[in-house]
Structures are given as structure tokens and as C-alpha cells.
Amino acid sequence: MKEFIKTTGLFLSVCIITVLGVFYLADNRTDEYYVKLTTPKQSSLIVGSSRAAQGIQPQYINLQLSNEKIYNYAFSRVHTPYGKAYLNSIKRKLNKQSKDGVFILEVNPWVISSQTKNPEDSLNFKDNNSFAEVVKCVNCNPNFEYLIYCYDKSYRHILLDKIKTKNIKTNVDVNGWCEVEFLKNKTDSFDKIHSQTIKRYSQILNKYSGVSETRISYLERTIKYLQQYGTTYLVRLPVSTEMLEIENQLISDFDVRMENLSNKLNTEYINFMMNNEKYNYIDSHHLDKKSGEQISKYIAEHIKNN
């Protein structure tokens, strides 16, 4: 019996040490989210969906900021629409010592809408169970909370040294920007990817019940909270004309709502949708690297001039 207990204990110890060893190997290539939950608290933030995570590049904005360096803390429309979970995560990530921060809040129809039958049913919002709510320590490295409770892949992926999703490679920069690029051996053309994305979002549209006043309220609360620590900007990033048509079905008066909110809270609304055809996209709604650089530089100049 003693020998059995000893052997079992040894086996469990080896397993625990192995898992811990793998956890310590987790880095910016583990997935699109993990590393952002391991970095220090930040004084200036970019928040929003994957459009901001991939499209707004802090390095170009930071060249224009004199005191603060902005960090990209944007994730996805699924995990971080505006709501209680994301607001709490932002509060945890924010370094509250600074009063001169810069905060860019990316907005689009998806992040103020709901997939619940009743758009105001906040108790059943899907993001209530996302890492934004579950992970309480957003500057722990390694982040055991995320890896144990929220990481949805096999741990062997941590050992692969890079992320591969179909023909795409993803890397999260030290400043939180999520760089996405096609691999050299890609087989899908842009037209095919574009068509697939539009088809998928046409289907996703049917799962949404429309604008949620509750989410708009949380967006307002997020703006007010961040204004205590600096200056806020609302930004709508461009998407393809086909994607815009889908989003207009979701919320037809989106821009009017954002303009009213910006006037109410004395925060500027920067809308890039007016010139959407001058930019390039990797899949119809995420900016490619060059277009993201152009928009980031524009935002930087805008902040500097203000």
C-alpha cells in the first residue's frame, strides 16, 4: 500500500511539474489573448473588439505621446463587448496613478448588441463567462487563472512555438498589438476569404437580437470611468462596403447613437467609415498591416493636435 501511495505521489508530482513547466513557456504566440493578461498595469489603453486588436498599432501612437505609452487591451466581439465583464477587466488593467492617460475606445454595432433573446438580459450575456470576467489578475505572469480556466486549446499548442489557424499566423506584440499575416503557403485568395467572411457574418447576424441599451449604458460607464484618468476618444474603424451593409441591418442608426453619446460625454467620435474604400482588409473587416499603420498614424496626429 505504501509503495502504491509513493508511486502515485511521484507520478502526480511529475505531472504537476510538467504542466507548470509548460505554463512557464506560454508567451505571445500562445493565443491572441494570453499575453495581454500577463503584462503590467497600463496608464493608457486601446479597448474594443478584434478590429482594434489588429487594426490600431500602438507603436505609431506612442511616437506622438509625450508622457504616456498606450497599450492595446482590445480582444474580440465575443469576449469583450461593452458590459460589466469588460469594464471590470479594464479597471483591473488600469494603472490608477496617472491622470494624463489616453484612451481609445473602438466601437462598432456588434459590441453594443446582444445575442440573448432579450437584448437587455444582462444575466445571460455570453461575456459573463469569458476570461474578461473569470481572470481576476490581468498582470500575472504566468497567468494560471487563464491557462487553467480559459485556455480552450490543448496545452501542446503552447509547445508549438507559433499559432496557426488555417493559413494565418498570429503574434501579439509587446505593446498588445495583434499582428496577423498570411503564411507563404496560403491557398485561399482574398476574394474567397472575403466571400466566406461575409457569408459567416450574414449567419451571425441572425443570432443577434439587436442593439442593447444595457451595453450602451456600460459603454457610457466605461467612458466616464476612463475620463477620471485622462482623455477618451471613440473610434469606428472602417470595414468593407459589404460588411457595412450587414452592420446597418443590425443597427441602422449606429453613427447617430455614437455622435449623441460623444456629445453627451464630451468625447470625440472619429469615424473612419466615410472613407472605407481607401483601406485594405485581410478578411473584409480587419485592416491589413499597412492600412492599420495609416489609421494609427492618423489617430496619433489627431491626439497630438488636440
Short mmCIF file of C-alpha atoms in Angstrom, two decimals:
data_model
loop_
_atom_site.label_atom_id
_atom_site.label_comp_id
_atom_site.label_asym_id
_atom_site.label_seq_id
_atom_site.Cartn_x
_atom_site.Cartn_y
_atom_site.Cartn_z
CA MET A 1 0.00 0.00 0.00
CA LYS A 2 2.80 2.38 0.95
CA GLU A 3 4.58 1.59 -2.29
CA PHE A 4 1.39 2.34 -4.24
CA ILE A 5 0.94 5.68 -2.48
CA LYS A 6 4.58 6.51 -3.06
CA THR A 7 4.37 5.65 -6.75
CA THR A 8 1.13 7.56 -7.19
CA GLY A 9 2.58 10.59 -5.41
CA LEU A 10 5.66 10.51 -7.60
CA PHE A 11 3.54 10.23 -10.74
CA LEU A 12 1.34 13.16 -9.70
CA SER A 13 4.41 15.25 -8.84
CA VAL A 14 5.90 14.62 -12.27
CA CYS A 15 2.60 15.56 -13.93
CA ILE A 16 2.30 18.79 -11.93
CA ILE A 17 5.91 19.77 -12.62
CA THR A 18 5.41 19.04 -16.34
CA VAL A 19 2.25 21.15 -16.53
CA LEU A 20 3.89 24.01 -14.64
CA GLY A 21 6.85 23.80 -16.99
CA VAL A 22 4.52 24.11 -19.98
CA PHE A 23 2.72 27.06 -18.35
CA TYR A 24 6.02 28.90 -17.98
CA LEU A 25 6.56 28.51 -21.73
CA ALA A 26 3.31 30.32 -22.57
CA ASP A 27 4.02 33.58 -24.38
CA ASN A 28 2.81 35.99 -27.06
CA ARG A 29 2.30 33.11 -29.51
CA THR A 30 0.11 31.03 -27.19
CA ASP A 31 -3.07 32.66 -28.48
CA GLU A 32 -4.38 36.15 -29.26
CA TYR A 33 -5.32 36.96 -25.66
CA TYR A 34 -3.00 35.33 -23.12
CA VAL A 35 -0.02 37.68 -23.14
CA LYS A 36 -2.23 40.75 -22.64
CA LEU A 37 -3.23 39.29 -19.28
CA THR A 38 0.40 38.90 -18.17
CA THR A 39 1.77 42.40 -18.76
CA PRO A 40 1.95 45.18 -16.14
CA LYS A 41 -0.90 47.57 -15.46
CA GLN A 42 -1.12 50.38 -18.02
CA SER A 43 -1.82 54.10 -17.87
CA SER A 44 -3.22 54.45 -21.42
CA LEU A 45 -5.35 51.88 -23.22
CA ILE A 46 -6.88 50.89 -26.54
CA VAL A 47 -10.03 48.88 -25.88
CA GLY A 48 -12.60 47.23 -28.13
CA SER A 49 -13.00 44.23 -30.40
CA SER A 50 -10.58 42.29 -32.60
CA ARG A 51 -10.82 45.10 -35.13
CA ALA A 52 -8.97 47.33 -32.68
CA ALA A 53 -6.71 44.50 -31.50
CA GLN A 54 -5.45 44.03 -35.06
CA GLY A 55 -6.06 47.45 -36.57
CA ILE A 56 -4.72 50.01 -34.10
CA GLN A 57 -0.94 49.83 -33.73
CA PRO A 58 0.35 51.46 -30.52
CA GLN A 59 3.89 51.98 -31.80
CA TYR A 60 2.76 54.79 -34.11
CA ILE A 61 0.59 56.45 -31.49
CA ASN A 62 3.32 56.26 -28.86
CA LEU A 63 5.65 58.25 -31.09
CA GLN A 64 3.31 61.21 -30.57
CA LEU A 65 2.57 60.77 -26.86
CA SER A 66 4.91 62.73 -24.62
CA ASN A 67 4.21 61.25 -21.20
CA GLU A 68 2.18 58.06 -21.52
CA LYS A 69 2.57 54.94 -23.66
CA ILE A 70 -0.65 53.41 -24.92
CA TYR A 71 -1.28 49.67 -24.68
CA ASN A 72 -3.65 47.63 -26.85
CA TYR A 73 -6.08 45.91 -24.48
CA ALA A 74 -8.67 45.05 -27.15
CA PHE A 75 -9.82 41.45 -27.64
CA SER A 76 -12.92 40.35 -29.61
CA ARG A 77 -16.64 40.98 -30.16
CA VAL A 78 -17.40 37.66 -28.41
CA HIS A 79 -15.21 38.01 -25.32
CA THR A 80 -15.21 41.78 -24.79
CA PRO A 81 -18.33 43.57 -25.98
CA TYR A 82 -19.08 46.52 -23.71
CA GLY A 83 -20.56 45.21 -20.50
CA LYS A 84 -19.85 44.52 -16.85
CA ALA A 85 -17.18 41.89 -17.56
CA TYR A 86 -15.05 44.06 -19.85
CA LEU A 87 -15.40 47.16 -17.67
CA ASN A 88 -14.17 45.19 -14.64
CA SER A 89 -11.24 43.84 -16.64
CA ILE A 90 -10.33 47.36 -17.80
CA LYS A 91 -10.43 48.55 -14.20
CA ARG A 92 -8.03 45.78 -13.21
CA LYS A 93 -5.63 46.60 -16.04
CA LEU A 94 -5.56 50.35 -15.48
CA ASN A 95 -2.74 51.95 -13.53
CA LYS A 96 -4.66 54.47 -11.48
CA GLN A 97 -1.62 56.56 -10.56
CA SER A 98 -1.70 58.55 -13.80
CA LYS A 99 -4.13 61.35 -14.58
CA ASP A 100 -2.86 62.09 -18.11
CA GLY A 101 -3.82 58.87 -19.87
CA VAL A 102 -5.09 58.48 -23.42
CA PHE A 103 -7.95 56.05 -24.02
CA ILE A 104 -9.16 54.91 -27.42
CA LEU A 105 -12.48 53.06 -27.32
CA GLU A 106 -13.19 51.26 -30.58
CA VAL A 107 -16.91 50.93 -31.27
CA ASN A 108 -18.98 49.01 -33.81
CA PRO A 109 -22.55 47.65 -33.88
CA TRP A 110 -21.57 44.18 -32.63
CA VAL A 111 -20.07 45.36 -29.33
CA ILE A 112 -23.23 47.20 -28.25
CA SER A 113 -25.62 44.44 -29.35
CA SER A 114 -26.71 41.22 -27.70
CA GLN A 115 -27.05 37.58 -28.67
CA THR A 116 -29.65 36.97 -25.97
CA LYS A 117 -33.32 36.75 -26.94
CA ASN A 118 -33.93 39.81 -24.80
CA PRO A 119 -31.10 42.29 -25.59
CA GLU A 120 -31.30 43.64 -22.03
CA ASP A 121 -30.95 40.24 -20.36
CA SER A 122 -27.55 41.04 -18.87
CA LEU A 123 -27.59 37.99 -16.59
CA ASN A 124 -27.23 35.77 -19.67
CA PHE A 125 -24.70 37.80 -21.63
CA LYS A 126 -22.13 35.36 -23.02
CA ASP A 127 -19.20 37.53 -21.91
CA ASN A 128 -20.20 36.91 -18.30
CA ASN A 129 -18.35 33.61 -18.64
CA SER A 130 -15.43 34.87 -20.72
CA PHE A 131 -11.89 35.45 -19.48
CA ALA A 132 -12.77 39.14 -19.05
CA GLU A 133 -14.85 38.10 -16.05
CA VAL A 134 -13.04 34.94 -14.93
CA VAL A 135 -9.45 36.23 -14.83
CA LYS A 136 -9.07 38.50 -11.81
CA CYS A 137 -5.33 39.06 -12.12
CA VAL A 138 -4.61 40.66 -15.51
CA ASN A 139 -0.92 41.29 -14.85
CA CYS A 140 0.22 37.88 -13.57
CA ASN A 141 2.97 36.06 -15.45
CA PRO A 142 2.42 33.14 -15.86
CA ASN A 143 -1.31 33.65 -15.66
CA PHE A 144 -2.51 30.39 -14.14
CA GLU A 145 -6.13 31.57 -13.98
CA TYR A 146 -6.28 32.00 -17.74
CA LEU A 147 -4.39 28.83 -18.61
CA ILE A 148 -6.41 26.62 -16.26
CA TYR A 149 -9.90 28.05 -16.68
CA CYS A 150 -9.99 29.89 -20.02
CA TYR A 151 -7.44 28.42 -22.41
CA ASP A 152 -9.54 26.41 -24.87
CA LYS A 153 -6.78 24.57 -26.75
CA SER A 154 -4.67 21.57 -25.85
CA TYR A 155 -1.61 22.55 -23.81
CA ARG A 156 0.54 21.00 -26.52
CA HIS A 157 -0.16 24.11 -28.59
CA ILE A 158 1.94 26.10 -26.12
CA LEU A 159 4.89 23.97 -27.18
CA LEU A 160 4.39 24.57 -30.90
CA ASP A 161 6.11 27.96 -30.75
CA LYS A 162 3.58 29.65 -33.03
CA ILE A 163 -0.12 29.89 -33.69
CA LYS A 164 -1.53 28.55 -36.93
CA THR A 165 -5.16 28.99 -37.83
CA LYS A 166 -5.69 27.69 -41.34
CA ASN A 167 -3.29 29.86 -43.38
CA ILE A 168 -2.83 32.64 -40.83
CA LYS A 169 -0.06 33.35 -38.32
CA THR A 170 -0.78 35.47 -35.27
CA ASN A 171 1.69 37.22 -32.99
CA VAL A 172 0.96 39.61 -30.12
CA ASP A 173 3.48 42.43 -29.83
CA VAL A 174 4.94 43.71 -26.57
CA ASN A 175 2.54 46.67 -26.76
CA GLY A 176 -0.52 44.43 -27.14
CA TRP A 177 -0.99 44.83 -30.89
CA CYS A 178 -2.12 41.57 -32.51
CA GLU A 179 -0.31 41.14 -35.82
CA VAL A 180 -1.99 38.82 -38.30
CA GLU A 181 -0.45 37.75 -41.56
CA PHE A 182 -0.97 35.09 -44.19
CA LEU A 183 1.56 32.31 -44.40
CA LYS A 184 3.55 31.91 -47.60
CA ASN A 185 1.83 28.66 -48.48
CA LYS A 186 -1.65 30.13 -48.32
CA THR A 187 -4.17 28.58 -50.67
CA ASP A 188 -7.16 30.85 -50.19
CA SER A 189 -7.36 34.03 -52.27
CA PHE A 190 -8.56 37.30 -50.76
CA ASP A 191 -11.81 37.09 -52.74
CA LYS A 192 -12.52 33.66 -51.27
CA ILE A 193 -11.74 34.78 -47.72
CA HIS A 194 -13.83 37.91 -48.23
CA SER A 195 -16.77 35.87 -49.51
CA GLN A 196 -16.53 33.40 -46.62
CA THR A 197 -16.42 36.21 -44.06
CA ILE A 198 -19.47 37.96 -45.48
CA LYS A 199 -21.38 34.67 -45.56
CA ARG A 200 -20.40 33.89 -41.96
CA TYR A 201 -21.43 37.31 -40.66
CA SER A 202 -24.71 37.12 -42.53
CA GLN A 203 -25.38 34.00 -40.48
CA ILE A 204 -24.06 35.57 -37.26
CA LEU A 205 -26.45 38.48 -37.77
CA ASN A 206 -29.39 36.11 -37.25
CA LYS A 207 -28.08 35.24 -33.80
CA TYR A 208 -28.19 38.85 -32.60
CA SER A 209 -31.34 40.42 -31.20
CA GLY A 210 -30.20 43.96 -31.94
CA VAL A 211 -28.96 46.97 -30.04
CA SER A 212 -28.75 46.61 -26.26
CA GLU A 213 -29.37 49.73 -24.21
CA THR A 214 -27.67 47.90 -21.36
CA ARG A 215 -24.46 47.58 -23.38
CA ILE A 216 -24.67 51.24 -24.45
CA SER A 217 -25.04 52.11 -20.79
CA TYR A 218 -21.87 50.12 -19.99
CA LEU A 219 -20.04 51.85 -22.83
CA GLU A 220 -21.05 55.16 -21.27
CA ARG A 221 -19.90 53.97 -17.84
CA THR A 222 -16.58 52.83 -19.34
CA ILE A 223 -16.02 56.24 -20.92
CA LYS A 224 -16.87 58.06 -17.68
CA TYR A 225 -14.60 55.80 -15.68
CA LEU A 226 -11.62 56.32 -18.00
CA GLN A 227 -12.20 60.08 -18.14
CA GLN A 228 -11.17 60.19 -14.50
CA TYR A 229 -7.67 59.22 -15.64
CA GLY A 230 -7.27 61.05 -18.92
CA THR A 231 -8.77 61.82 -22.33
CA THR A 232 -11.10 59.48 -24.20
CA TYR A 233 -11.72 59.04 -27.94
CA LEU A 234 -14.44 56.97 -29.61
CA VAL A 235 -13.23 55.39 -32.85
CA ARG A 236 -15.12 53.48 -35.51
CA LEU A 237 -12.72 51.60 -37.76
CA PRO A 238 -13.63 51.03 -41.42
CA VAL A 239 -14.92 47.79 -42.89
CA SER A 240 -15.76 46.74 -46.45
CA THR A 241 -18.97 48.02 -48.03
CA GLU A 242 -20.49 44.53 -47.88
CA MET A 243 -19.77 44.25 -44.16
CA LEU A 244 -21.18 47.73 -43.60
CA GLU A 245 -24.44 46.64 -45.21
CA ILE A 246 -24.70 43.79 -42.70
CA GLU A 247 -23.97 46.10 -39.79
CA ASN A 248 -26.59 48.59 -40.96
CA GLN A 249 -29.12 45.77 -40.66
CA LEU A 250 -28.01 45.22 -37.08
CA ILE A 251 -28.12 48.90 -36.05
CA SER A 252 -29.21 51.32 -38.76
CA ASP A 253 -28.59 54.47 -36.70
CA PHE A 254 -25.28 53.44 -35.16
CA ASP A 255 -23.34 56.59 -36.08
CA VAL A 256 -26.12 58.83 -34.80
CA ARG A 257 -26.07 56.98 -31.50
CA MET A 258 -22.28 57.35 -31.20
CA GLU A 259 -22.37 61.04 -32.10
CA ASN A 260 -25.06 61.65 -29.47
CA LEU A 261 -23.02 59.75 -26.91
CA SER A 262 -19.85 61.67 -27.76
CA ASN A 263 -21.68 64.99 -27.40
CA LYS A 264 -23.23 63.90 -24.13
CA LEU A 265 -19.89 62.88 -22.61
CA ASN A 266 -17.70 65.50 -24.31
CA THR A 267 -15.56 62.91 -26.05
CA GLU A 268 -14.67 62.99 -29.73
CA TYR A 269 -16.08 60.44 -32.19
CA ILE A 270 -13.63 59.63 -35.01
CA ASN A 271 -15.45 57.80 -37.80
CA PHE A 272 -13.27 56.18 -40.48
CA MET A 273 -16.23 54.59 -42.24
CA MET A 274 -16.68 57.57 -44.52
CA ASN A 275 -13.56 56.56 -46.47
CA ASN A 276 -13.78 52.79 -46.06
CA GLU A 277 -12.94 52.04 -49.69
CA LYS A 278 -9.45 53.55 -49.44
CA TYR A 279 -8.32 50.89 -46.95
CA ASN A 280 -7.43 47.22 -47.37
CA TYR A 281 -8.71 44.31 -45.25
CA ILE A 282 -7.46 40.81 -44.65
CA ASP A 283 -10.99 39.41 -44.47
CA SER A 284 -13.46 42.20 -45.20
CA HIS A 285 -13.45 43.80 -41.74
CA HIS A 286 -9.97 43.51 -40.17
CA LEU A 287 -7.48 46.03 -41.51
CA ASP A 288 -4.30 44.74 -43.07
CA LYS A 289 -0.99 45.84 -41.60
CA LYS A 290 -0.41 48.79 -43.92
CA SER A 291 -3.91 50.22 -43.58
CA GLY A 292 -3.73 49.77 -39.82
CA GLU A 293 -0.49 51.74 -39.83
CA GLN A 294 -2.14 54.56 -41.80
CA ILE A 295 -5.09 54.78 -39.45
CA SER A 296 -2.88 54.55 -36.34
CA LYS A 297 -0.77 57.45 -37.60
CA TYR A 298 -3.91 59.48 -38.28
CA ILE A 299 -5.17 58.84 -34.76
CA ALA A 300 -1.77 59.76 -33.36
CA GLU A 301 -1.70 63.07 -35.23
CA HIS A 302 -5.24 63.77 -34.11
CA ILE A 303 -4.37 63.16 -30.47
CA LYS A 304 -1.24 65.30 -30.78
CA ASN A 305 -3.14 68.22 -32.31
CA ASN A 306 -5.69 68.07 -29.51
#
